[in-house]
Amino acid sequence: MGSKEDISRLFHYIKELTPPSSIIGYKVQEGSVVFGALERPEELVLGLPPRIPQFSPKYILLPPEHVLVHVNRDYAVTTKHQVAGSIVLFGIKPCDLLAMRILDCILMARHPVYTSTRGSLKLIVAEECLRPLETCFCGDVKAGPLIEDHCDIAYAIVGDTVFFKALSGAGLGILRDLRLSTPGEKELEKYMEASRIATERASGKIPVPLALRKELVDKTARVDLWRDVSRKCLACGSCNYVCPTCFCIELEDMLQGDGEAARVAKWIGCRTYTYGLVAGGHFRRELYTRYRHFVLHKFVFYEKQVGRTGCVGCGRCTTWCPAGIDLKESLREVSRWK
């Protein structure tokens, strides 16, 4: 147990111990919350900002545009991807922690850039969300707001007190060196009460996932339903791009002007028109079919891919939708539709 000053001590300790090439976390830049390199702990955004930022660890692990293959003037092909130094993630949220585990199942050892960057991750410090936003529903999909594993250190802020958890051997060693105090019974009661309230606030916003999955499968062919829930969609793909678990890319071979060329991977979203455009036709020409695919993939198909829902309840798709579509409301509508 400690104070916010101990978060700064932890930051400096890690920076001197590793030393990582980059400590990456949420910070304010030009008035917006972004996910980028941190030079000092004062840059950290503690707790959740008024709305969840569109950025997540996906931007680092699978950048929006990245080179897969490079060809030089002598037609020599380079496919080796290396990340200089090591990376520490600091202050990431429970939803993003689970999103990384989902991407690991799909991309590790399959996508060279993701695999290389993920391999350079040496330490993860995560923050529990004890004040979830109105758009968050991580409790419904078992993504948060608390953290019990899959990082090295987790901390939670309750008033002026910060509770630290060691969740790996490396994390335990670091916290021992910081010589933090042990919380007493009263402090633990405050933490447990804050945890209970946060879990309640982040739950009960969508139908129970198991029942929802059956409803989605049973109503897949209900064209009237899918036309209705997708009526406001602009097919801009914003939800895909901000989603921390969407991973689709398309490839483009690009001349680089000096006799060299590169095969470049770029994000593409299943809600956009071009996603289904292939030689000889289009396999999801109508917008409602693309909206339906997005929802089914998150709540039905991911179960077959990674053994759980692909939604982590972060609420980014709702927060950053220019048409104001609320995924939670769409899911409730599916459940209500007769």
mmCIF file of C-alpha atoms in Angstrom:
data_model
loop_
_atom_site.group_PDB
_atom_site.id
_atom_site.type_symbol
_atom_site.label_atom_id
_atom_site.label_comp_id
_atom_site.label_asym_id
_atom_site.label_seq_id
_atom_site.Cartn_x
_atom_site.Cartn_y
_atom_site.Cartn_z
ATOM 1 C CA MET A 1 0.000 0.000 0.000
ATOM 2 C CA GLY A 2 1.225 3.506 -0.708
ATOM 3 C CA SER A 3 0.335 6.841 -2.237
ATOM 4 C CA LYS A 4 0.371 8.353 -5.717
ATOM 5 C CA GLU A 5 3.983 9.298 -5.025
ATOM 6 C CA ASP A 6 4.732 5.581 -4.878
ATOM 7 C CA ILE A 7 3.438 5.220 -8.446
ATOM 8 C CA SER A 8 6.139 7.744 -9.387
ATOM 9 C CA ARG A 9 8.717 5.757 -7.398
ATOM 10 C CA LEU A 10 7.649 2.601 -9.222
ATOM 11 C CA PHE A 11 7.990 4.372 -12.573
ATOM 12 C CA HIS A 12 11.517 5.608 -11.785
ATOM 13 C CA TYR A 13 12.545 2.227 -10.369
ATOM 14 C CA ILE A 14 11.502 0.430 -13.548
ATOM 15 C CA LYS A 15 13.156 3.036 -15.744
ATOM 16 C CA GLU A 16 16.473 2.602 -13.933
ATOM 17 C CA LEU A 17 16.216 -1.163 -13.520
ATOM 18 C CA THR A 18 15.468 -2.362 -17.019
ATOM 19 C CA PRO A 19 16.272 0.158 -18.623
ATOM 20 C CA PRO A 20 13.565 -0.067 -21.251
ATOM 21 C CA SER A 21 13.790 1.692 -24.573
ATOM 22 C CA SER A 22 10.262 2.872 -24.017
ATOM 23 C CA ILE A 23 7.781 3.094 -21.172
ATOM 24 C CA ILE A 24 4.423 3.384 -22.864
ATOM 25 C CA GLY A 25 1.112 4.403 -21.352
ATOM 26 C CA TYR A 26 -1.770 6.850 -21.491
ATOM 27 C CA LYS A 27 -0.785 10.510 -21.449
ATOM 28 C CA VAL A 28 -2.200 13.882 -22.413
ATOM 29 C CA GLN A 29 -0.841 15.326 -25.622
ATOM 30 C CA GLU A 30 -2.162 18.537 -27.150
ATOM 31 C CA GLY A 31 -5.324 18.295 -25.084
ATOM 32 C CA SER A 32 -6.109 14.668 -25.981
ATOM 33 C CA VAL A 33 -5.356 11.387 -24.213
ATOM 34 C CA VAL A 34 -3.035 9.285 -26.371
ATOM 35 C CA PHE A 35 -1.113 6.036 -25.913
ATOM 36 C CA GLY A 36 2.586 6.755 -26.273
ATOM 37 C CA ALA A 37 6.073 6.953 -24.796
ATOM 38 C CA LEU A 38 6.322 8.408 -21.290
ATOM 39 C CA GLU A 39 9.393 10.330 -20.219
ATOM 40 C CA ARG A 40 8.313 11.026 -16.636
ATOM 41 C CA PRO A 41 5.558 9.768 -14.307
ATOM 42 C CA GLU A 42 3.839 13.161 -14.213
ATOM 43 C CA GLU A 43 2.704 12.486 -17.786
ATOM 44 C CA LEU A 44 0.662 9.446 -16.716
ATOM 45 C CA VAL A 45 -3.124 9.649 -16.791
ATOM 46 C CA LEU A 46 -4.215 8.122 -13.479
ATOM 47 C CA GLY A 47 -7.718 6.676 -13.452
ATOM 48 C CA LEU A 48 -9.947 6.900 -16.496
ATOM 49 C CA PRO A 49 -10.284 10.241 -18.322
ATOM 50 C CA PRO A 50 -13.806 11.636 -18.989
ATOM 51 C CA ARG A 51 -14.034 9.359 -22.035
ATOM 52 C CA ILE A 52 -11.964 6.357 -22.947
ATOM 53 C CA PRO A 53 -9.201 7.209 -25.451
ATOM 54 C CA GLN A 54 -9.401 5.658 -28.891
ATOM 55 C CA PHE A 55 -5.868 4.328 -28.536
ATOM 56 C CA SER A 56 -4.995 0.948 -27.028
ATOM 57 C CA PRO A 57 -1.904 -1.318 -26.970
ATOM 58 C CA LYS A 58 -2.982 -2.509 -30.443
ATOM 59 C CA TYR A 59 -1.514 0.708 -31.857
ATOM 60 C CA ILE A 60 1.895 -0.383 -30.608
ATOM 61 C CA LEU A 61 1.683 -4.123 -31.228
ATOM 62 C CA LEU A 62 -0.084 -3.992 -34.605
ATOM 63 C CA PRO A 63 0.397 -0.459 -35.987
ATOM 64 C CA PRO A 64 -2.240 0.932 -38.384
ATOM 65 C CA GLU A 65 0.287 0.678 -41.233
ATOM 66 C CA HIS A 66 3.395 -1.535 -41.158
ATOM 67 C CA VAL A 67 5.832 -3.117 -43.606
ATOM 68 C CA LEU A 68 5.774 -6.913 -43.862
ATOM 69 C CA VAL A 69 8.229 -7.424 -46.721
ATOM 70 C CA HIS A 70 10.852 -5.136 -48.220
ATOM 71 C CA VAL A 71 12.420 -5.696 -51.680
ATOM 72 C CA ASN A 72 15.596 -3.836 -52.660
ATOM 73 C CA ARG A 73 16.909 -2.909 -56.128
ATOM 74 C CA ASP A 74 18.605 -6.328 -56.470
ATOM 75 C CA TYR A 75 15.333 -8.121 -55.681
ATOM 76 C CA ALA A 76 16.629 -9.238 -52.296
ATOM 77 C CA VAL A 77 13.706 -9.766 -49.950
ATOM 78 C CA THR A 78 13.857 -8.768 -46.288
ATOM 79 C CA THR A 79 11.239 -10.130 -43.920
ATOM 80 C CA LYS A 80 13.035 -9.851 -40.599
ATOM 81 C CA HIS A 81 11.314 -7.614 -38.081
ATOM 82 C CA GLN A 82 13.146 -6.355 -35.047
ATOM 83 C CA VAL A 83 12.129 -4.018 -32.294
ATOM 84 C CA ALA A 84 14.993 -2.022 -30.821
ATOM 85 C CA GLY A 85 15.267 -2.536 -27.066
ATOM 86 C CA SER A 86 12.539 -3.490 -24.658
ATOM 87 C CA ILE A 87 9.128 -2.047 -23.909
ATOM 88 C CA VAL A 88 7.283 -1.575 -20.629
ATOM 89 C CA LEU A 89 3.543 -0.904 -20.589
ATOM 90 C CA PHE A 90 2.548 1.257 -17.638
ATOM 91 C CA GLY A 91 -0.954 1.990 -16.381
ATOM 92 C CA ILE A 92 -2.894 0.036 -18.981
ATOM 93 C CA LYS A 93 -6.493 -0.876 -18.166
ATOM 94 C CA PRO A 94 -7.996 -4.338 -17.517
ATOM 95 C CA CYS A 95 -9.936 -4.293 -20.804
ATOM 96 C CA ASP A 96 -6.750 -3.649 -22.773
ATOM 97 C CA LEU A 97 -4.917 -6.330 -20.821
ATOM 98 C CA LEU A 98 -7.506 -8.898 -21.880
ATOM 99 C CA ALA A 99 -7.487 -7.533 -25.441
ATOM 100 C CA MET A 100 -3.764 -8.281 -25.635
ATOM 101 C CA ARG A 101 -4.384 -11.873 -24.527
ATOM 102 C CA ILE A 102 -7.007 -12.257 -27.259
ATOM 103 C CA LEU A 103 -4.663 -10.824 -29.899
ATOM 104 C CA ASP A 104 -1.923 -13.153 -28.630
ATOM 105 C CA CYS A 105 -4.141 -16.177 -29.365
ATOM 106 C CA ILE A 106 -4.723 -15.004 -32.919
ATOM 107 C CA LEU A 107 -1.495 -13.309 -33.985
ATOM 108 C CA MET A 108 1.423 -14.695 -31.969
ATOM 109 C CA ALA A 109 3.744 -16.762 -34.187
ATOM 110 C CA ARG A 110 1.490 -15.918 -37.160
ATOM 111 C CA HIS A 111 2.012 -12.199 -37.701
ATOM 112 C CA PRO A 112 5.732 -11.211 -37.785
ATOM 113 C CA VAL A 113 5.380 -7.584 -36.664
ATOM 114 C CA TYR A 114 2.983 -8.398 -33.828
ATOM 115 C CA THR A 115 5.127 -11.342 -32.693
ATOM 116 C CA SER A 116 8.323 -9.303 -32.719
ATOM 117 C CA THR A 117 6.845 -6.340 -30.857
ATOM 118 C CA ARG A 118 5.037 -8.537 -28.349
ATOM 119 C CA GLY A 119 8.313 -10.341 -27.669
ATOM 120 C CA SER A 120 9.966 -7.053 -26.754
ATOM 121 C CA LEU A 121 7.426 -6.443 -23.971
ATOM 122 C CA LYS A 122 9.349 -7.007 -20.757
ATOM 123 C CA LEU A 123 7.019 -5.751 -18.050
ATOM 124 C CA ILE A 124 3.374 -4.800 -17.704
ATOM 125 C CA VAL A 125 2.008 -2.532 -14.973
ATOM 126 C CA ALA A 126 -1.773 -2.224 -15.067
ATOM 127 C CA GLU A 127 -4.310 -0.065 -13.251
ATOM 128 C CA GLU A 128 -7.624 -1.362 -11.955
ATOM 129 C CA CYS A 129 -10.611 0.766 -12.975
ATOM 130 C CA LEU A 130 -12.376 1.601 -9.723
ATOM 131 C CA ARG A 131 -14.345 4.414 -11.381
ATOM 132 C CA PRO A 132 -15.554 2.888 -14.678
ATOM 133 C CA LEU A 133 -17.194 5.154 -17.220
ATOM 134 C CA GLU A 134 -20.846 5.025 -18.219
ATOM 135 C CA THR A 135 -19.854 3.410 -21.524
ATOM 136 C CA CYS A 136 -17.840 0.625 -19.842
ATOM 137 C CA PHE A 137 -19.295 -2.884 -19.485
ATOM 138 C CA CYS A 138 -16.149 -4.865 -18.741
ATOM 139 C CA GLY A 139 -17.890 -6.589 -15.837
ATOM 140 C CA ASP A 140 -20.387 -8.188 -18.234
ATOM 141 C CA VAL A 141 -17.659 -9.817 -20.336
ATOM 142 C CA LYS A 142 -15.339 -10.650 -17.399
ATOM 143 C CA ALA A 143 -12.624 -8.249 -18.543
ATOM 144 C CA GLY A 144 -12.504 -6.056 -15.439
ATOM 145 C CA PRO A 145 -12.648 -3.747 -13.612
ATOM 146 C CA LEU A 146 -10.295 -5.686 -11.289
ATOM 147 C CA ILE A 147 -7.066 -7.461 -12.275
ATOM 148 C CA GLU A 148 -5.953 -10.837 -10.981
ATOM 149 C CA ASP A 149 -3.368 -12.065 -13.499
ATOM 150 C CA HIS A 150 -1.545 -11.628 -16.836
ATOM 151 C CA CYS A 151 0.571 -8.652 -15.790
ATOM 152 C CA ASP A 152 3.463 -8.088 -13.408
ATOM 153 C CA ILE A 153 2.039 -5.405 -11.127
ATOM 154 C CA ALA A 154 -1.459 -4.018 -10.706
ATOM 155 C CA TYR A 155 -2.425 -0.971 -8.696
ATOM 156 C CA ALA A 156 -5.707 0.595 -7.669
ATOM 157 C CA ILE A 157 -6.355 4.145 -6.495
ATOM 158 C CA VAL A 158 -8.861 4.681 -3.679
ATOM 159 C CA GLY A 159 -8.842 8.333 -2.663
ATOM 160 C CA ASP A 160 -5.291 9.229 -1.679
ATOM 161 C CA THR A 161 -4.339 5.589 -1.117
ATOM 162 C CA VAL A 162 -2.854 3.303 -3.773
ATOM 163 C CA PHE A 163 -3.081 -0.484 -3.406
ATOM 164 C CA PHE A 164 -0.394 -2.500 -5.195
ATOM 165 C CA LYS A 165 -0.534 -6.187 -6.191
ATOM 166 C CA ALA A 166 2.393 -8.304 -7.352
ATOM 167 C CA LEU A 167 1.165 -10.719 -10.020
ATOM 168 C CA SER A 168 4.468 -12.207 -11.183
ATOM 169 C CA GLY A 169 7.850 -13.040 -9.724
ATOM 170 C CA ALA A 170 9.339 -9.937 -11.320
ATOM 171 C CA GLY A 171 6.549 -7.795 -9.926
ATOM 172 C CA LEU A 172 7.005 -9.243 -6.432
ATOM 173 C CA GLY A 173 10.719 -8.440 -6.490
ATOM 174 C CA ILE A 174 10.089 -4.851 -7.544
ATOM 175 C CA LEU A 175 7.436 -4.190 -4.907
ATOM 176 C CA ARG A 176 9.662 -5.706 -2.212
ATOM 177 C CA ASP A 177 12.454 -3.324 -3.182
ATOM 178 C CA LEU A 178 10.066 -0.368 -2.930
ATOM 179 C CA ARG A 179 9.326 -1.354 0.689
ATOM 180 C CA LEU A 180 5.656 -0.441 0.605
ATOM 181 C CA SER A 181 3.523 -0.778 3.716
ATOM 182 C CA THR A 182 0.996 -3.542 4.285
ATOM 183 C CA PRO A 183 -2.638 -2.338 4.330
ATOM 184 C CA GLY A 184 -4.569 -2.725 7.542
ATOM 185 C CA GLU A 185 -8.067 -4.097 7.912
ATOM 186 C CA LYS A 186 -9.750 -0.702 7.504
ATOM 187 C CA GLU A 187 -7.811 0.106 4.340
ATOM 188 C CA LEU A 188 -8.653 -3.301 2.877
ATOM 189 C CA GLU A 189 -12.333 -2.759 3.656
ATOM 190 C CA LYS A 190 -12.234 0.539 1.721
ATOM 191 C CA TYR A 191 -10.590 -1.197 -1.243
ATOM 192 C CA MET A 192 -13.101 -4.059 -1.189
ATOM 193 C CA GLU A 193 -16.032 -1.634 -1.051
ATOM 194 C CA ALA A 194 -14.626 0.425 -3.943
ATOM 195 C CA SER A 195 -14.106 -2.803 -5.912
ATOM 196 C CA ARG A 196 -17.669 -3.908 -5.270
ATOM 197 C CA ILE A 197 -19.122 -0.591 -6.416
ATOM 198 C CA ALA A 198 -16.926 -0.530 -9.525
ATOM 199 C CA THR A 199 -17.913 -4.073 -10.479
ATOM 200 C CA GLU A 200 -21.585 -3.178 -10.133
ATOM 201 C CA ARG A 201 -21.148 -0.042 -12.262
ATOM 202 C CA ALA A 202 -19.456 -2.029 -15.037
ATOM 203 C CA SER A 203 -22.008 -4.857 -15.089
ATOM 204 C CA GLY A 204 -25.629 -5.515 -16.028
ATOM 205 C CA LYS A 205 -25.535 -3.402 -19.196
ATOM 206 C CA ILE A 206 -25.873 -6.149 -21.804
ATOM 207 C CA PRO A 207 -27.658 -9.516 -21.786
ATOM 208 C CA VAL A 208 -25.761 -12.394 -20.203
ATOM 209 C CA PRO A 209 -23.184 -13.429 -22.869
ATOM 210 C CA LEU A 210 -24.138 -17.141 -22.913
ATOM 211 C CA ALA A 211 -27.812 -16.362 -23.445
ATOM 212 C CA LEU A 212 -26.922 -13.563 -25.849
ATOM 213 C CA ARG A 213 -24.881 -15.944 -27.989
ATOM 214 C CA LYS A 214 -27.902 -18.213 -28.418
ATOM 215 C CA GLU A 215 -30.126 -15.238 -29.274
ATOM 216 C CA LEU A 216 -27.630 -14.050 -31.884
ATOM 217 C CA VAL A 217 -27.382 -17.475 -33.502
ATOM 218 C CA ASP A 218 -31.163 -17.968 -33.471
ATOM 219 C CA LYS A 219 -31.769 -14.510 -35.002
ATOM 220 C CA THR A 220 -28.939 -14.416 -37.535
ATOM 221 C CA ALA A 221 -31.393 -14.624 -40.443
ATOM 222 C CA ARG A 222 -33.762 -11.932 -39.078
ATOM 223 C CA VAL A 223 -33.069 -9.334 -41.751
ATOM 224 C CA ASP A 224 -35.632 -6.923 -40.244
ATOM 225 C CA LEU A 225 -33.768 -6.978 -36.930
ATOM 226 C CA TRP A 226 -30.343 -6.313 -38.438
ATOM 227 C CA ARG A 227 -31.638 -3.572 -40.727
ATOM 228 C CA ASP A 228 -33.158 -1.898 -37.677
ATOM 229 C CA VAL A 229 -30.116 -2.008 -35.379
ATOM 230 C CA SER A 230 -27.787 -0.895 -38.179
ATOM 231 C CA ARG A 231 -30.006 1.899 -39.538
ATOM 232 C CA LYS A 232 -27.745 4.690 -38.234
ATOM 233 C CA CYS A 233 -24.443 3.080 -39.262
ATOM 234 C CA LEU A 234 -22.296 5.158 -41.646
ATOM 235 C CA ALA A 235 -19.950 2.266 -42.523
ATOM 236 C CA CYS A 236 -16.980 4.467 -41.628
ATOM 237 C CA GLY A 237 -15.201 1.670 -39.739
ATOM 238 C CA SER A 238 -14.411 3.840 -36.699
ATOM 239 C CA CYS A 239 -15.604 1.059 -34.377
ATOM 240 C CA ASN A 240 -13.201 -1.393 -36.022
ATOM 241 C CA TYR A 241 -10.215 0.891 -35.788
ATOM 242 C CA VAL A 242 -10.669 1.814 -32.120
ATOM 243 C CA CYS A 243 -11.575 -1.734 -31.058
ATOM 244 C CA PRO A 244 -8.593 -3.225 -29.164
ATOM 245 C CA THR A 245 -9.306 -6.748 -30.511
ATOM 246 C CA CYS A 246 -10.083 -6.043 -34.203
ATOM 247 C CA PHE A 247 -7.091 -7.265 -36.163
ATOM 248 C CA CYS A 248 -8.036 -7.401 -39.882
ATOM 249 C CA ILE A 249 -5.519 -6.039 -42.363
ATOM 250 C CA GLU A 250 -5.278 -5.716 -46.120
ATOM 251 C CA LEU A 251 -2.031 -5.817 -48.114
ATOM 252 C CA GLU A 252 -0.762 -3.260 -50.579
ATOM 253 C CA ASP A 253 2.411 -3.527 -52.672
ATOM 254 C CA MET A 254 3.996 -0.091 -52.864
ATOM 255 C CA LEU A 255 6.844 1.240 -55.014
ATOM 256 C CA GLN A 256 9.139 3.413 -52.950
ATOM 257 C CA GLY A 257 10.500 5.577 -55.789
ATOM 258 C CA ASP A 258 14.117 4.418 -55.693
ATOM 259 C CA GLY A 259 13.731 1.040 -57.347
ATOM 260 C CA GLU A 260 12.689 -0.599 -54.104
ATOM 261 C CA ALA A 261 9.297 -1.843 -53.027
ATOM 262 C CA ALA A 262 7.438 -2.892 -49.908
ATOM 263 C CA ARG A 263 4.428 -5.010 -49.043
ATOM 264 C CA VAL A 264 2.528 -2.923 -46.528
ATOM 265 C CA ALA A 265 -0.221 -4.095 -44.199
ATOM 266 C CA LYS A 266 -2.985 -1.616 -43.354
ATOM 267 C CA TRP A 267 -5.901 -1.921 -40.965
ATOM 268 C CA ILE A 268 -9.266 -2.504 -42.572
ATOM 269 C CA GLY A 269 -12.640 -2.716 -40.887
ATOM 270 C CA CYS A 270 -15.406 -5.238 -41.607
ATOM 271 C CA ARG A 271 -17.980 -2.422 -41.380
ATOM 272 C CA THR A 272 -16.477 -0.619 -44.404
ATOM 273 C CA TYR A 273 -17.720 -1.247 -47.939
ATOM 274 C CA THR A 274 -14.349 -2.246 -49.375
ATOM 275 C CA TYR A 275 -13.876 -5.031 -46.816
ATOM 276 C CA GLY A 276 -16.194 -7.337 -48.724
ATOM 277 C CA LEU A 277 -15.109 -6.179 -52.185
ATOM 278 C CA VAL A 278 -13.250 -8.978 -53.965
ATOM 279 C CA ALA A 279 -12.465 -9.953 -57.543
ATOM 280 C CA GLY A 280 -15.738 -10.921 -59.137
ATOM 281 C CA GLY A 281 -18.100 -9.381 -56.635
ATOM 282 C CA HIS A 282 -18.904 -8.343 -53.089
ATOM 283 C CA PHE A 283 -19.799 -10.800 -50.339
ATOM 284 C CA ARG A 284 -21.410 -8.266 -47.944
ATOM 285 C CA ARG A 285 -22.754 -5.540 -50.172
ATOM 286 C CA GLU A 286 -25.608 -4.480 -47.885
ATOM 287 C CA LEU A 287 -24.584 -2.550 -44.799
ATOM 288 C CA TYR A 288 -26.742 -4.541 -42.384
ATOM 289 C CA THR A 289 -24.801 -7.695 -43.259
ATOM 290 C CA ARG A 290 -21.546 -5.997 -42.295
ATOM 291 C CA TYR A 291 -22.984 -4.720 -39.028
ATOM 292 C CA ARG A 292 -24.300 -8.216 -38.313
ATOM 293 C CA HIS A 293 -20.897 -9.730 -39.038
ATOM 294 C CA PHE A 294 -19.218 -7.305 -36.608
ATOM 295 C CA VAL A 295 -21.575 -8.270 -33.792
ATOM 296 C CA LEU A 296 -21.538 -12.009 -34.544
ATOM 297 C CA HIS A 297 -17.756 -12.056 -34.762
ATOM 298 C CA LYS A 298 -17.371 -10.431 -31.356
ATOM 299 C CA PHE A 299 -19.949 -12.524 -29.518
ATOM 300 C CA VAL A 300 -20.143 -15.817 -31.457
ATOM 301 C CA PHE A 301 -17.166 -16.433 -33.759
ATOM 302 C CA TYR A 302 -14.422 -15.389 -31.319
ATOM 303 C CA GLU A 303 -15.663 -18.153 -29.038
ATOM 304 C CA LYS A 304 -14.523 -20.631 -31.699
ATOM 305 C CA GLN A 305 -11.225 -18.799 -32.267
ATOM 306 C CA VAL A 306 -10.022 -18.046 -28.749
ATOM 307 C CA GLY A 307 -12.532 -19.708 -26.434
ATOM 308 C CA ARG A 308 -14.268 -16.535 -25.222
ATOM 309 C CA THR A 309 -16.095 -13.473 -26.461
ATOM 310 C CA GLY A 310 -13.944 -11.061 -28.478
ATOM 311 C CA CYS A 311 -15.477 -7.995 -26.827
ATOM 312 C CA VAL A 312 -13.710 -6.639 -23.733
ATOM 313 C CA GLY A 313 -16.405 -4.125 -22.801
ATOM 314 C CA CYS A 314 -14.184 -1.052 -23.147
ATOM 315 C CA GLY A 315 -16.956 0.948 -24.846
ATOM 316 C CA ARG A 316 -14.652 2.488 -27.458
ATOM 317 C CA CYS A 317 -16.939 1.527 -30.363
ATOM 318 C CA THR A 318 -19.768 3.458 -28.714
ATOM 319 C CA THR A 319 -17.667 6.394 -27.522
ATOM 320 C CA TRP A 320 -16.067 7.016 -30.909
ATOM 321 C CA CYS A 321 -19.026 6.265 -33.205
ATOM 322 C CA PRO A 322 -19.840 9.478 -35.124
ATOM 323 C CA ALA A 323 -23.451 8.321 -35.533
ATOM 324 C CA GLY A 324 -23.956 7.634 -31.826
ATOM 325 C CA ILE A 325 -24.574 3.884 -32.178
ATOM 326 C CA ASP A 326 -24.449 2.175 -28.798
ATOM 327 C CA LEU A 327 -23.379 -1.469 -29.082
ATOM 328 C CA LYS A 328 -24.961 -2.198 -25.719
ATOM 329 C CA GLU A 329 -28.336 -1.001 -26.990
ATOM 330 C CA SER A 330 -27.975 -3.100 -30.163
ATOM 331 C CA LEU A 331 -27.355 -6.190 -28.040
ATOM 332 C CA ARG A 332 -30.337 -5.436 -25.832
ATOM 333 C CA GLU A 333 -32.457 -4.957 -28.954
ATOM 334 C CA VAL A 334 -31.402 -8.370 -30.245
ATOM 335 C CA SER A 335 -32.533 -9.873 -26.965
ATOM 336 C CA ARG A 336 -35.897 -8.027 -27.041
ATOM 337 C CA TRP A 337 -36.687 -8.688 -30.724
ATOM 338 C CA LYS A 338 -39.566 -11.139 -31.233
#
